[in-house]
């Protein structure tokens, strides 16, 4: 998923000096070392000449509206395929990973390709961090390009405050300029969608998998001999049924639900998606009133999948994708749940809100043609996510009530 500039006009004051014996004298911009007052653009001059301070003629407005609508639908067709009702239909991943392949892959030399704005790629970074697979699976972080592709850029001059923080950079293993080149370099080539996350086998020079859930299942149980936290199991056998049930709710209505809102190409499609999204969030909010995590007192892959959508909700989805019925901060339990997971050691280092904002607002041109990025709300600011959550007492309080 690649997510997937207005210049300010400054008015400089005129400068004068006054003396009892001399008339006021104008000091030019050149003499005062000030920049000259910017001249009006050709476009602004033309509009003033044609219709003065009034709005453009109705015919021009309707023509521009029709032209933009046509171009918008054309771009959205490429960005977000839809069905006949205008509902976004997410393309399926081309490279899947079956659990039976886990043993053979454990001895492979693996490399992970990600993009920081992408919630699906974020899942893989999160499980990699929780399991302690930093040394076992190296990572290349791509940046979203202006055309929606993933590119590799040299960011050596960008200061990094946190040594554990991932930053976009060059392709560390294949030395490619963009992710498309990596995909095409595989044996047999490739001409499909070039998405992140993507797990690469260096020995076979081939794509292992580009389906996020397959990758996080593999990271959870397939590389324990290399993990620093091998005893952490995010899919314990006794909870697999609950995990699957929650995934069947969260994926279509929340994970993909926010995209169905933002990429809807008809009012009916948007209304259906936004109602399903918020009715599901209401359901989860109620559930988290008596459960610390989705499946009880243990963190699972179901929580990982929900978290990467929630952390983007107030900064991005609420605004850009029109998920506007409520902000996440208005959900007491959900917002506390978000902070609870964020404060688990290793999680915060996988979260980069500025990179997320850049990736959506500056890249998704059909949804934000101006490229202007809104200010981050307090609820989406990473410092706010460090506020005490008190979620560790939720399940215990319920148990105590039942014991009385």
PDB file of C-alpha atoms in Angstrom, residues 9-154:
ATOM      1  CA  UNK A   9       2.324  35.484  -0.301  1.00  0.00           C
ATOM      2  CA  UNK A  10       4.130  37.863   2.016  1.00  0.00           C
ATOM      3  CA  UNK A  11       3.289  41.582   2.126  1.00  0.00           C
ATOM      4  CA  UNK A  12       6.293  43.644   3.104  1.00  0.00           C
ATOM      5  CA  UNK A  13       5.691  47.052   4.719  1.00  0.00           C
ATOM      6  CA  UNK A  14       7.101  50.195   3.162  1.00  0.00           C
ATOM      7  CA  UNK A  15       9.980  51.739   5.099  1.00  0.00           C
ATOM      8  CA  UNK A  16      10.366  55.461   5.829  1.00  0.00           C
ATOM      9  CA  UNK A  17      12.807  57.579   7.821  1.00  0.00           C
ATOM     10  CA  UNK A  18      11.791  60.810   9.411  1.00  0.00           C
ATOM     11  CA  UNK A  19      13.928  63.828  10.334  1.00  0.00           C
ATOM     12  CA  UNK A  20      12.912  67.248  11.623  1.00  0.00           C
ATOM     13  CA  UNK A  21      14.599  68.938   8.656  1.00  0.00           C
ATOM     14  CA  UNK A  22      13.773  66.492   5.858  1.00  0.00           C
ATOM     15  CA  UNK A  23      10.583  65.251   4.275  1.00  0.00           C
ATOM     16  CA  UNK A  24       9.849  61.551   4.692  1.00  0.00           C
ATOM     17  CA  UNK A  25      11.972  59.541   2.302  1.00  0.00           C
ATOM     18  CA  UNK A  26      10.989  56.139   0.945  1.00  0.00           C
ATOM     19  CA  UNK A  27      13.646  53.500   1.373  1.00  0.00           C
ATOM     20  CA  UNK A  28      13.621  50.923  -1.404  1.00  0.00           C
ATOM     21  CA  UNK A  29      13.559  47.222  -0.712  1.00  0.00           C
ATOM     22  CA  UNK A  30      17.009  46.974  -2.242  1.00  0.00           C
ATOM     23  CA  UNK A  31      18.443  49.582   0.096  1.00  0.00           C
ATOM     24  CA  UNK A  32      16.867  48.023   3.158  1.00  0.00           C
ATOM     25  CA  UNK A  33      18.016  44.492   2.291  1.00  0.00           C
ATOM     26  CA  UNK A  34      14.383  43.374   2.190  1.00  0.00           C
ATOM     27  CA  UNK A  35      12.925  41.257  -0.573  1.00  0.00           C
ATOM     28  CA  UNK A  36      10.698  43.179  -2.995  1.00  0.00           C
ATOM     29  CA  UNK A  37       6.956  42.767  -2.693  1.00  0.00           C
ATOM     30  CA  UNK A  38       5.926  39.703  -4.697  1.00  0.00           C
ATOM     31  CA  UNK A  39       4.056  40.451  -7.894  1.00  0.00           C
ATOM     32  CA  UNK A  40       0.705  38.862  -8.598  1.00  0.00           C
ATOM     33  CA  UNK A  41       0.839  35.659 -10.560  1.00  0.00           C
ATOM     34  CA  UNK A  42      -0.241  35.604 -14.182  1.00  0.00           C
ATOM     35  CA  UNK A  43      -3.198  33.439 -13.190  1.00  0.00           C
ATOM     36  CA  UNK A  44      -4.369  35.895 -10.521  1.00  0.00           C
ATOM     37  CA  UNK A  45      -4.006  38.836 -12.918  1.00  0.00           C
ATOM     38  CA  UNK A  46      -5.992  37.027 -15.596  1.00  0.00           C
ATOM     39  CA  UNK A  47      -8.863  36.209 -13.245  1.00  0.00           C
ATOM     40  CA  UNK A  48      -9.046  39.812 -12.034  1.00  0.00           C
ATOM     41  CA  UNK A  49      -9.138  41.012 -15.638  1.00  0.00           C
ATOM     42  CA  UNK A  50     -11.845  38.557 -16.644  1.00  0.00           C
ATOM     43  CA  UNK A  51     -14.293  38.798 -13.749  1.00  0.00           C
ATOM     44  CA  UNK A  52     -12.824  41.086 -11.119  1.00  0.00           C
ATOM     45  CA  UNK A  53     -13.496  40.225  -7.467  1.00  0.00           C
ATOM     46  CA  UNK A  54     -16.579  38.141  -8.328  1.00  0.00           C
ATOM     47  CA  UNK A  55     -16.704  34.373  -8.478  1.00  0.00           C
ATOM     48  CA  UNK A  56     -15.932  32.762 -11.866  1.00  0.00           C
ATOM     49  CA  UNK A  57     -18.915  32.373 -14.210  1.00  0.00           C
ATOM     50  CA  UNK A  58     -21.231  29.438 -13.539  1.00  0.00           C
ATOM     51  CA  UNK A  59     -20.328  27.816 -16.852  1.00  0.00           C
ATOM     52  CA  UNK A  60     -16.625  27.777 -15.938  1.00  0.00           C
ATOM     53  CA  UNK A  61     -17.375  26.329 -12.499  1.00  0.00           C
ATOM     54  CA  UNK A  62     -19.594  23.566 -13.878  1.00  0.00           C
ATOM     55  CA  UNK A  63     -17.039  22.744 -16.585  1.00  0.00           C
ATOM     56  CA  UNK A  64     -14.226  22.559 -14.036  1.00  0.00           C
ATOM     57  CA  UNK A  65     -16.387  20.433 -11.746  1.00  0.00           C
ATOM     58  CA  UNK A  66     -17.166  17.973 -14.527  1.00  0.00           C
ATOM     59  CA  UNK A  67     -13.544  17.798 -15.654  1.00  0.00           C
ATOM     60  CA  UNK A  68     -12.228  17.262 -12.120  1.00  0.00           C
ATOM     61  CA  UNK A  69     -14.895  14.642 -11.378  1.00  0.00           C
ATOM     62  CA  UNK A  70     -13.934  12.734 -14.525  1.00  0.00           C
ATOM     63  CA  UNK A  71     -10.218  12.865 -13.725  1.00  0.00           C
ATOM     64  CA  UNK A  72     -10.903  11.952 -10.073  1.00  0.00           C
ATOM     65  CA  UNK A  73     -12.870   8.838 -11.025  1.00  0.00           C
ATOM     66  CA  UNK A  74     -10.124   7.854 -13.478  1.00  0.00           C
ATOM     67  CA  UNK A  75      -7.409   8.193 -10.824  1.00  0.00           C
ATOM     68  CA  UNK A  76      -9.491   6.421  -8.188  1.00  0.00           C
ATOM     69  CA  UNK A  77     -10.063   3.515 -10.563  1.00  0.00           C
ATOM     70  CA  UNK A  78      -6.296   3.009 -10.646  1.00  0.00           C
ATOM     71  CA  UNK A  79      -5.705   3.752  -6.971  1.00  0.00           C
ATOM     72  CA  UNK A  80      -8.669   1.904  -5.491  1.00  0.00           C
ATOM     73  CA  UNK A  81     -10.558  -0.623  -7.646  1.00  0.00           C
ATOM     74  CA  UNK A  82     -14.277  -0.681  -6.888  1.00  0.00           C
ATOM     75  CA  UNK A  83     -17.308  -2.826  -7.637  1.00  0.00           C
ATOM     76  CA  UNK A  84     -20.434  -1.731  -9.491  1.00  0.00           C
ATOM     77  CA  UNK A  85     -21.798   0.020  -6.368  1.00  0.00           C
ATOM     78  CA  UNK A  86     -18.670   2.163  -5.924  1.00  0.00           C
ATOM     79  CA  UNK A  87     -17.379   0.139  -2.960  1.00  0.00           C
ATOM     80  CA  UNK A  88     -13.632  -0.313  -2.673  1.00  0.00           C
ATOM     81  CA  UNK A  89     -12.470  -3.840  -3.423  1.00  0.00           C
ATOM     82  CA  UNK A  90      -8.993  -4.622  -2.132  1.00  0.00           C
ATOM     83  CA  UNK A  91      -6.914  -6.726  -4.575  1.00  0.00           C
ATOM     84  CA  UNK A  92      -5.673 -10.043  -3.200  1.00  0.00           C
ATOM     85  CA  UNK A  93      -2.001 -10.651  -2.416  1.00  0.00           C
ATOM     86  CA  UNK A  94      -0.127 -12.625  -5.063  1.00  0.00           C
ATOM     87  CA  UNK A  95       2.473 -14.347  -2.877  1.00  0.00           C
ATOM     88  CA  UNK A  96       1.083 -16.372   0.014  1.00  0.00           C
ATOM     89  CA  UNK A  97       2.820 -18.356   2.736  1.00  0.00           C
ATOM     90  CA  UNK A  98       1.480 -21.615   4.121  1.00  0.00           C
ATOM     91  CA  UNK A  99       2.382 -22.769   7.671  1.00  0.00           C
ATOM     92  CA  UNK A 100       3.743 -25.992   6.202  1.00  0.00           C
ATOM     93  CA  UNK A 101       6.519 -23.886   4.643  1.00  0.00           C
ATOM     94  CA  UNK A 102       7.666 -22.453   7.985  1.00  0.00           C
ATOM     95  CA  UNK A 103      10.289 -25.130   8.807  1.00  0.00           C
ATOM     96  CA  UNK A 104      12.084 -24.817   5.463  1.00  0.00           C
ATOM     97  CA  UNK A 105      12.072 -21.018   5.606  1.00  0.00           C
ATOM     98  CA  UNK A 106      13.616 -20.898   9.085  1.00  0.00           C
ATOM     99  CA  UNK A 107      17.057 -21.580   7.599  1.00  0.00           C
ATOM    100  CA  UNK A 108      16.666 -19.049   4.783  1.00  0.00           C
ATOM    101  CA  UNK A 109      18.330 -15.642   4.622  1.00  0.00           C
ATOM    102  CA  UNK A 110      15.310 -13.341   4.886  1.00  0.00           C
ATOM    103  CA  UNK A 111      14.830  -9.631   4.320  1.00  0.00           C
ATOM    104  CA  UNK A 112      11.711  -7.562   4.953  1.00  0.00           C
ATOM    105  CA  UNK A 113      10.579  -4.627   2.811  1.00  0.00           C
ATOM    106  CA  UNK A 114       8.225  -2.137   4.469  1.00  0.00           C
ATOM    107  CA  UNK A 115       6.881   1.413   4.237  1.00  0.00           C
ATOM    108  CA  UNK A 116       6.241   3.325   7.470  1.00  0.00           C
ATOM    109  CA  UNK A 117       2.858   4.836   6.494  1.00  0.00           C
ATOM    110  CA  UNK A 118       1.366   1.424   5.625  1.00  0.00           C
ATOM    111  CA  UNK A 119      -0.697  -0.251   8.382  1.00  0.00           C
ATOM    112  CA  UNK A 120      -0.265  -3.696   6.796  1.00  0.00           C
ATOM    113  CA  UNK A 121       3.535  -3.343   6.802  1.00  0.00           C
ATOM    114  CA  UNK A 122       3.353  -1.957  10.341  1.00  0.00           C
ATOM    115  CA  UNK A 123       1.912  -5.301  11.495  1.00  0.00           C
ATOM    116  CA  UNK A 124       5.102  -7.080  10.455  1.00  0.00           C
ATOM    117  CA  UNK A 125       7.373  -4.524  12.129  1.00  0.00           C
ATOM    118  CA  UNK A 126       5.339  -4.830  15.323  1.00  0.00           C
ATOM    119  CA  UNK A 127       5.587  -8.629  15.569  1.00  0.00           C
ATOM    120  CA  UNK A 128       9.255  -8.518  14.551  1.00  0.00           C
ATOM    121  CA  UNK A 129       9.873  -6.136  17.476  1.00  0.00           C
ATOM    122  CA  UNK A 130       7.778  -8.060  20.006  1.00  0.00           C
ATOM    123  CA  UNK A 131       9.434 -11.374  19.149  1.00  0.00           C
ATOM    124  CA  UNK A 132      12.929  -9.872  19.073  1.00  0.00           C
ATOM    125  CA  UNK A 133      13.695 -10.760  15.461  1.00  0.00           C
ATOM    126  CA  UNK A 134      15.733  -7.650  14.659  1.00  0.00           C
ATOM    127  CA  UNK A 135      18.899  -9.631  14.054  1.00  0.00           C
ATOM    128  CA  UNK A 136      17.173 -12.528  12.285  1.00  0.00           C
ATOM    129  CA  UNK A 137      15.262 -10.470   9.713  1.00  0.00           C
ATOM    130  CA  UNK A 138      16.863  -7.333   8.287  1.00  0.00           C
ATOM    131  CA  UNK A 139      14.693  -4.500   6.971  1.00  0.00           C
ATOM    132  CA  UNK A 140      14.677  -1.967   4.150  1.00  0.00           C
ATOM    133  CA  UNK A 141      12.287   0.951   4.581  1.00  0.00           C
ATOM    134  CA  UNK A 142      10.867   2.468   1.396  1.00  0.00           C
ATOM    135  CA  UNK A 143       9.335   5.933   1.005  1.00  0.00           C
ATOM    136  CA  UNK A 144       6.077   6.662  -0.832  1.00  0.00           C
ATOM    137  CA  UNK A 145       6.738   8.267  -4.221  1.00  0.00           C
ATOM    138  CA  UNK A 146       4.638  10.958  -5.862  1.00  0.00           C
ATOM    139  CA  UNK A 147       3.179   8.407  -8.277  1.00  0.00           C
ATOM    140  CA  UNK A 148       2.079   6.080  -5.469  1.00  0.00           C
ATOM    141  CA  UNK A 149       5.009   3.677  -5.831  1.00  0.00           C
ATOM    142  CA  UNK A 150       7.544   2.780  -3.148  1.00  0.00           C
ATOM    143  CA  UNK A 151      11.012   4.279  -3.584  1.00  0.00           C
ATOM    144  CA  UNK A 152      14.363   3.955  -1.835  1.00  0.00           C
ATOM    145  CA  UNK A 153      16.118   7.206  -0.953  1.00  0.00           C
ATOM    146  CA  UNK A 154      19.396   8.095   0.701  1.00  0.00           C
TER     147      UNK A 154
END
